Amino acid sequence: MYAEALKDGRKIFAVAPMIDWTDRHCRFLHRQLSKQALLYTEMVVADAIIHGPRERLLSYSPEEHPVVLQLGGSDAGKLTEAIRIASEYGYDEINLNVGCPSDRVQSGTFGACLMRDGVHVASLVEAMKKVSPVPVTVKCRIGIDDQEPAEVLPEFLSRMIGAGADAIWIHARKAWLQGLSPKENREIPPLDYALVHRMKRENPHVFIGINGGIGDLTQAREHLAVMDGVMLGRAAYQNAGLLAGVDDLLGSGAVDERCRPEIDWLALRDTMMEYATGVIASGGRLHHVTRHMVGLFQGYVGARRFRQILSTDATRPGAGVDVIAAAFAAVDIEGGVKRLAS
């Protein structure tokens, strides 16, 4: 995938892996809005795959492809065993998390704290490559704590490239492992897009994508003028409607931020109702699906009522898919004004 993208000059747009957000129901919704966006799972710890409920952790809908499994771990044996197990599920890529700063991840000595030891991360990538039938990629920060990113990042990238990483996605912020919460680590450390852009210019034959603080498709397009890929997280989740412009963006089509993208909202409603029916029939709840839909109508007349219905009625015991129909009926789909960058 990545080698072909570099050869053809094709850009990649990805929705970032986000714990508690990018589950299978979220990804199904996002796929209805963009056929080309690369979708990521939440980070799944290798130990959980080996010892936990594999079907619940790894299963997904075929419609989600292309979909990436992001793994967390620092033990080569466990990571390779997790890949062997996951290979039966047909993911399109395996990604190693070297960026999450949460206390839970730190206690397991993986995530962002791995940036202290590029030699070890390179050994993990090499081991993963040996057993993975699909590309192995890395998602990292520009540095952690008192590290100087301009010194640390080039060396880290060199080791990942030497280990055979198929692509490197860089969150353009440091992570402070002491003193900042995971939420604060997504907001407080300053962004250094210039450094990440420089890494791409210095490594023209390596796929390097950028992540962090990118709020809309206009900003995404600006980064794609330099980078091979762009990854949006919170913006894509909280204003999922912007994903409807991704396929045009990747096809070099017009992305007009002033008007709504071309979305067949009624078809989306029917698809999500059918999907939710299946989730409920298999023992799930309506809220498991609709909690990811709350941000769909930013900028539309009736969006507030839409959010209210999904946030209250959909959470009630026994709620059925008629709640989705009622929520969509509250929105002025024809007359509302939608902004991709709201």
Short mmCIF file of C-alpha atoms in Angstrom, two decimals:
data_model
loop_
_atom_site.label_atom_id
_atom_site.label_comp_id
_atom_site.label_asym_id
_atom_site.label_seq_id
_atom_site.Cartn_x
_atom_site.Cartn_y
_atom_site.Cartn_z
CA MET A 1 0.00 0.00 0.00
CA TYR A 2 2.57 2.57 1.06
CA ALA A 3 5.19 1.69 -1.53
CA GLU A 4 2.56 1.97 -4.24
CA ALA A 5 1.34 5.28 -2.84
CA LEU A 6 4.86 6.71 -2.93
CA LYS A 7 5.43 5.44 -6.46
CA ASP A 8 2.14 6.81 -7.76
CA GLY A 9 2.21 10.05 -5.74
CA ARG A 10 -1.04 9.00 -4.09
CA LYS A 11 -1.85 10.62 -0.77
CA ILE A 12 -3.45 8.86 2.20
CA PHE A 13 -5.99 10.30 4.63
CA ALA A 14 -6.41 8.46 7.94
CA VAL A 15 -8.67 8.74 10.95
CA ALA A 16 -6.46 8.45 14.02
CA PRO A 17 -6.77 5.60 16.52
CA MET A 18 -8.57 6.97 19.59
CA ILE A 19 -9.18 4.99 22.76
CA ASP A 20 -12.90 4.70 23.62
CA TRP A 21 -13.84 6.30 20.31
CA THR A 22 -12.73 4.44 17.18
CA ASP A 23 -14.44 1.15 17.91
CA ARG A 24 -16.06 -0.98 15.20
CA HIS A 25 -19.34 0.96 15.29
CA CYS A 26 -17.51 4.26 14.85
CA ARG A 27 -15.52 2.86 11.96
CA PHE A 28 -18.66 1.54 10.24
CA LEU A 29 -20.14 5.04 10.38
CA HIS A 30 -16.97 6.66 9.09
CA ARG A 31 -16.81 4.23 6.19
CA GLN A 32 -20.28 5.33 5.04
CA LEU A 33 -18.89 8.86 4.70
CA SER A 34 -15.59 8.07 2.98
CA LYS A 35 -14.67 5.06 0.89
CA GLN A 36 -10.96 5.93 0.83
CA ALA A 37 -10.10 7.03 4.37
CA LEU A 38 -7.80 4.66 6.22
CA LEU A 39 -9.50 3.67 9.48
CA TYR A 40 -7.75 2.61 12.68
CA THR A 41 -8.88 0.52 15.61
CA GLU A 42 -8.46 1.73 19.12
CA MET A 43 -5.09 0.66 20.51
CA VAL A 44 -5.34 -2.99 21.52
CA VAL A 45 -2.73 -4.28 23.96
CA ALA A 46 -0.93 -7.42 22.80
CA ASP A 47 -1.56 -9.14 26.13
CA ALA A 48 -5.30 -8.60 25.73
CA ILE A 49 -5.31 -10.30 22.34
CA ILE A 50 -3.34 -13.26 23.68
CA HIS A 51 -5.30 -13.76 26.89
CA GLY A 52 -8.55 -11.83 26.47
CA PRO A 53 -11.78 -11.99 24.44
CA ARG A 54 -10.28 -12.10 20.95
CA GLU A 55 -13.53 -12.03 19.03
CA ARG A 56 -14.75 -8.93 20.83
CA LEU A 57 -11.38 -7.18 20.47
CA LEU A 58 -10.63 -8.04 16.86
CA SER A 59 -13.88 -8.61 14.96
CA TYR A 60 -15.21 -5.95 12.62
CA SER A 61 -17.50 -5.48 9.65
CA PRO A 62 -16.10 -6.26 6.18
CA GLU A 63 -17.29 -2.83 5.05
CA GLU A 64 -14.63 -1.19 7.23
CA HIS A 65 -11.72 -2.02 4.90
CA PRO A 66 -9.13 -0.61 4.62
CA VAL A 67 -8.73 -0.94 8.39
CA VAL A 68 -5.61 -0.95 10.57
CA LEU A 69 -5.05 -2.78 13.84
CA GLN A 70 -3.04 -0.64 16.26
CA LEU A 71 -1.10 -2.68 18.82
CA GLY A 72 0.32 -1.63 22.16
CA GLY A 73 3.22 -3.49 23.69
CA SER A 74 6.96 -3.59 24.26
CA ASP A 75 7.68 -7.33 24.22
CA ALA A 76 8.58 -8.76 20.83
CA GLY A 77 7.28 -12.21 21.67
CA LYS A 78 3.88 -10.93 22.73
CA LEU A 79 3.57 -8.57 19.78
CA THR A 80 4.40 -11.29 17.28
CA GLU A 81 1.98 -13.71 18.93
CA ALA A 82 -0.74 -11.03 18.79
CA ILE A 83 -0.03 -10.54 15.09
CA ARG A 84 -0.29 -14.27 14.42
CA ILE A 85 -3.68 -14.32 16.13
CA ALA A 86 -4.90 -11.13 14.43
CA SER A 87 -3.78 -12.28 10.99
CA GLU A 88 -6.84 -14.54 10.88
CA TYR A 89 -9.04 -11.44 10.95
CA GLY A 90 -7.67 -9.92 7.76
CA TYR A 91 -6.54 -6.46 8.83
CA ASP A 92 -4.88 -4.38 6.11
CA GLU A 93 -2.03 -3.13 8.29
CA ILE A 94 -0.50 -3.47 11.76
CA ASN A 95 0.54 -0.28 13.55
CA LEU A 96 2.74 -0.03 16.64
CA ASN A 97 1.75 2.64 19.17
CA VAL A 98 4.77 4.70 20.23
CA GLY A 99 2.80 7.80 21.15
CA CYS A 100 0.14 7.19 23.82
CA PRO A 101 1.08 8.97 27.10
CA SER A 102 -1.57 7.52 29.46
CA ASP A 103 -0.58 6.26 32.91
CA ARG A 104 -1.87 2.78 32.05
CA VAL A 105 0.35 2.62 29.00
CA GLN A 106 3.35 3.96 30.91
CA SER A 107 2.90 1.31 33.60
CA GLY A 108 3.27 -1.27 30.87
CA THR A 109 6.39 0.50 29.54
CA PHE A 110 4.98 0.98 26.06
CA GLY A 111 3.33 3.80 24.11
CA ALA A 112 5.17 7.12 24.17
CA CYS A 113 7.76 6.01 26.71
CA LEU A 114 9.21 3.74 24.01
CA MET A 115 10.65 6.86 22.40
CA ARG A 116 13.38 6.71 25.02
CA ASP A 117 14.76 3.60 23.32
CA GLY A 118 14.74 3.69 19.55
CA VAL A 119 17.00 0.65 19.39
CA HIS A 120 14.41 -1.43 21.18
CA VAL A 121 11.54 -0.11 19.06
CA ALA A 122 13.53 -0.99 15.94
CA SER A 123 13.92 -4.54 17.25
CA LEU A 124 10.15 -4.73 17.79
CA VAL A 125 9.47 -3.57 14.24
CA GLU A 126 11.92 -6.10 12.84
CA ALA A 127 10.25 -8.92 14.78
CA MET A 128 6.76 -7.79 13.75
CA LYS A 129 7.77 -7.58 10.10
CA LYS A 130 8.94 -11.19 10.14
CA VAL A 131 5.50 -12.54 11.04
CA SER A 132 3.09 -9.96 9.62
CA PRO A 133 1.45 -10.70 6.26
CA VAL A 134 0.58 -6.99 5.90
CA PRO A 135 2.51 -3.69 6.26
CA VAL A 136 3.90 -2.81 9.69
CA THR A 137 3.89 0.88 10.55
CA VAL A 138 4.74 3.08 13.52
CA LYS A 139 2.86 6.01 15.06
CA CYS A 140 5.09 8.15 17.28
CA ARG A 141 5.53 11.58 18.84
CA ILE A 142 8.32 14.05 18.03
CA GLY A 143 9.79 13.36 21.47
CA ILE A 144 8.98 13.07 25.15
CA ASP A 145 9.74 15.03 28.31
CA ASP A 146 13.10 16.84 28.13
CA GLN A 147 14.14 15.32 24.82
CA GLU A 148 15.06 17.79 22.09
CA PRO A 149 12.83 16.78 19.14
CA ALA A 150 15.18 18.17 16.50
CA GLU A 151 17.84 15.78 17.80
CA VAL A 152 15.73 12.80 18.83
CA LEU A 153 13.29 12.51 15.94
CA PRO A 154 15.78 12.18 13.05
CA GLU A 155 17.63 9.40 14.86
CA PHE A 156 14.38 7.66 15.79
CA LEU A 157 13.12 7.79 12.21
CA SER A 158 16.43 6.48 10.92
CA ARG A 159 16.10 3.44 13.18
CA MET A 160 12.49 2.81 12.12
CA ILE A 161 13.45 3.05 8.46
CA GLY A 162 16.39 0.71 9.01
CA ALA A 163 14.08 -1.78 10.72
CA GLY A 164 11.84 -1.85 7.66
CA ALA A 165 8.81 0.12 8.87
CA ASP A 166 6.49 0.53 5.91
CA ALA A 167 5.28 3.96 7.04
CA ILE A 168 5.73 6.35 9.94
CA TRP A 169 2.94 8.54 11.24
CA ILE A 170 4.17 11.41 13.41
CA HIS A 171 2.07 13.27 15.98
CA ALA A 172 3.69 16.69 15.81
CA ARG A 173 3.80 17.27 19.59
CA LYS A 174 5.98 16.13 22.42
CA ALA A 175 4.40 13.99 25.11
CA TRP A 176 5.04 14.93 28.72
CA LEU A 177 4.81 11.73 30.71
CA GLN A 178 4.78 13.47 34.06
CA GLY A 179 2.51 16.37 34.92
CA LEU A 180 0.09 16.28 31.99
CA SER A 181 -3.00 14.13 31.46
CA PRO A 182 -3.55 12.36 28.12
CA LYS A 183 -6.06 15.10 27.22
CA GLU A 184 -3.57 17.83 28.09
CA ASN A 185 -0.93 16.02 26.05
CA ARG A 186 -3.17 16.47 23.01
CA GLU A 187 -3.47 20.19 23.58
CA ILE A 188 -0.70 21.80 25.66
CA PRO A 189 2.65 20.78 24.13
CA PRO A 190 3.23 23.06 21.14
CA LEU A 191 2.86 21.69 17.65
CA ASP A 192 5.97 21.60 15.49
CA TYR A 193 4.72 21.00 11.99
CA ALA A 194 7.90 22.48 10.51
CA LEU A 195 10.01 19.73 12.06
CA VAL A 196 7.75 16.99 10.73
CA HIS A 197 7.74 18.60 7.28
CA ARG A 198 11.54 18.67 7.40
CA MET A 199 11.63 14.98 8.24
CA LYS A 200 9.64 14.28 5.09
CA ARG A 201 11.87 16.44 2.91
CA GLU A 202 14.94 14.65 4.28
CA ASN A 203 13.39 11.23 3.65
CA PRO A 204 11.75 11.51 0.23
CA HIS A 205 11.61 7.76 -0.36
CA VAL A 206 9.88 6.92 2.94
CA PHE A 207 6.15 7.28 3.56
CA ILE A 208 5.71 9.81 6.38
CA GLY A 209 2.33 11.09 7.53
CA ILE A 210 1.46 13.88 9.94
CA ASN A 211 -1.02 14.02 12.83
CA GLY A 212 -1.87 16.46 15.60
CA GLY A 213 -4.12 19.52 15.81
CA ILE A 214 -5.36 19.35 12.19
CA GLY A 215 -8.88 20.70 12.34
CA ASP A 216 -10.36 20.55 8.85
CA LEU A 217 -9.82 19.54 5.26
CA THR A 218 -8.29 22.87 4.27
CA GLN A 219 -5.50 22.31 6.78
CA ALA A 220 -5.24 18.69 5.67
CA ARG A 221 -4.78 19.77 2.06
CA GLU A 222 -2.00 22.19 3.08
CA HIS A 223 -0.10 19.42 4.84
CA LEU A 224 -0.55 17.06 1.91
CA ALA A 225 1.37 19.53 -0.25
CA VAL A 226 4.42 18.37 1.75
CA MET A 227 3.52 15.10 3.46
CA ASP A 228 2.54 11.70 2.08
CA GLY A 229 -0.38 11.34 4.45
CA VAL A 230 -2.49 13.27 6.89
CA MET A 231 -4.27 11.91 9.95
CA LEU A 232 -7.15 13.61 11.76
CA GLY A 233 -8.38 12.55 15.18
CA ARG A 234 -10.77 14.62 17.25
CA ALA A 235 -11.84 16.79 14.31
CA ALA A 236 -12.91 13.76 12.30
CA TYR A 237 -14.76 12.26 15.25
CA GLN A 238 -16.50 15.36 16.59
CA ASN A 239 -17.45 16.62 13.14
CA ALA A 240 -17.71 13.35 11.24
CA GLY A 241 -19.51 15.01 8.34
CA LEU A 242 -16.21 16.43 7.14
CA LEU A 243 -15.21 12.90 6.14
CA ALA A 244 -17.65 13.21 3.26
CA GLY A 245 -15.13 15.54 1.62
CA VAL A 246 -12.17 13.20 1.96
CA ASP A 247 -12.64 11.27 -1.27
CA ASP A 248 -12.76 14.52 -3.26
CA LEU A 249 -9.68 15.75 -1.39
CA LEU A 250 -7.71 12.64 -2.31
CA GLY A 251 -8.96 12.84 -5.87
CA SER A 252 -7.82 16.48 -6.10
CA GLY A 253 -11.42 17.54 -6.37
CA ALA A 254 -12.86 20.76 -5.02
CA VAL A 255 -13.23 20.99 -1.26
CA ASP A 256 -15.52 23.92 -0.58
CA GLU A 257 -15.54 24.74 3.12
CA ARG A 258 -18.50 27.13 2.78
CA CYS A 259 -21.15 24.60 1.86
CA ARG A 260 -22.19 21.14 2.84
CA PRO A 261 -20.53 18.11 1.24
CA GLU A 262 -22.54 15.81 -0.95
CA ILE A 263 -24.08 13.42 1.56
CA ASP A 264 -27.18 11.37 0.97
CA TRP A 265 -28.38 11.80 4.54
CA LEU A 266 -31.48 9.68 4.13
CA ALA A 267 -29.44 6.78 2.76
CA LEU A 268 -27.05 7.19 5.68
CA ARG A 269 -30.01 7.15 8.08
CA ASP A 270 -31.34 3.92 6.58
CA THR A 271 -27.92 2.27 6.59
CA MET A 272 -27.27 3.14 10.23
CA MET A 273 -30.76 1.99 11.24
CA GLU A 274 -30.18 -1.36 9.55
CA TYR A 275 -26.75 -1.65 11.14
CA ALA A 276 -28.06 -0.75 14.61
CA THR A 277 -30.81 -3.34 14.23
CA GLY A 278 -28.12 -5.98 13.83
CA VAL A 279 -26.14 -4.68 16.80
CA ILE A 280 -29.22 -4.80 19.04
CA ALA A 281 -30.14 -8.29 17.80
CA SER A 282 -26.67 -9.51 18.76
CA GLY A 283 -27.01 -8.20 22.31
CA GLY A 284 -25.74 -4.65 21.95
CA ARG A 285 -27.51 -1.40 22.73
CA LEU A 286 -28.57 1.40 20.41
CA HIS A 287 -26.28 3.82 22.25
CA HIS A 288 -23.25 1.75 21.24
CA VAL A 289 -23.90 2.94 17.69
CA THR A 290 -25.49 6.35 18.10
CA ARG A 291 -22.89 7.80 20.47
CA HIS A 292 -20.59 8.10 17.45
CA MET A 293 -23.24 9.91 15.39
CA VAL A 294 -23.82 12.89 17.68
CA GLY A 295 -21.49 15.23 15.77
CA LEU A 296 -22.86 14.52 12.30
CA PHE A 297 -24.84 17.69 11.68
CA GLN A 298 -22.57 20.52 12.81
CA GLY A 299 -23.79 23.72 11.19
CA TYR A 300 -27.24 22.44 10.29
CA VAL A 301 -30.53 23.86 11.49
CA GLY A 302 -31.87 21.30 13.94
CA ALA A 303 -28.44 19.91 14.90
CA ARG A 304 -28.98 20.74 18.56
CA ARG A 305 -32.23 18.75 18.68
CA PHE A 306 -30.52 15.90 16.80
CA ARG A 307 -27.85 15.76 19.50
CA GLN A 308 -30.43 15.90 22.28
CA ILE A 309 -32.39 12.97 20.91
CA LEU A 310 -29.33 10.78 20.48
CA SER A 311 -27.89 11.77 23.86
CA THR A 312 -31.08 11.06 25.79
CA ASP A 313 -33.57 8.79 24.01
CA ALA A 314 -30.92 6.49 22.53
CA THR A 315 -29.44 5.76 25.96
CA ARG A 316 -32.70 4.52 27.48
CA PRO A 317 -33.09 0.80 28.14
CA GLY A 318 -34.76 -0.93 25.24
CA ALA A 319 -34.27 2.00 22.83
CA GLY A 320 -34.87 0.98 19.22
CA VAL A 321 -33.78 2.27 15.86
CA ASP A 322 -36.82 4.52 15.58
CA VAL A 323 -34.78 6.93 17.71
CA ILE A 324 -32.38 7.35 14.79
CA ALA A 325 -35.28 8.16 12.47
CA ALA A 326 -36.61 10.73 14.94
CA ALA A 327 -33.21 12.36 15.30
CA PHE A 328 -32.74 12.72 11.54
CA ALA A 329 -36.28 14.09 11.21
CA ALA A 330 -35.34 16.94 13.54
CA VAL A 331 -32.72 18.28 11.12
CA ASP A 332 -33.42 20.63 8.22
CA ILE A 333 -31.39 18.59 5.77
CA GLU A 334 -32.43 20.54 2.69
CA GLY A 335 -32.23 24.04 4.10
CA GLY A 336 -29.41 23.67 6.63
CA VAL A 337 -25.97 25.07 5.93
CA LYS A 338 -23.06 22.74 6.53
CA ARG A 339 -19.43 23.80 6.89
CA LEU A 340 -16.76 21.13 6.56
CA ALA A 341 -14.44 23.09 8.87
CA SER A 342 -16.89 24.05 11.62
#
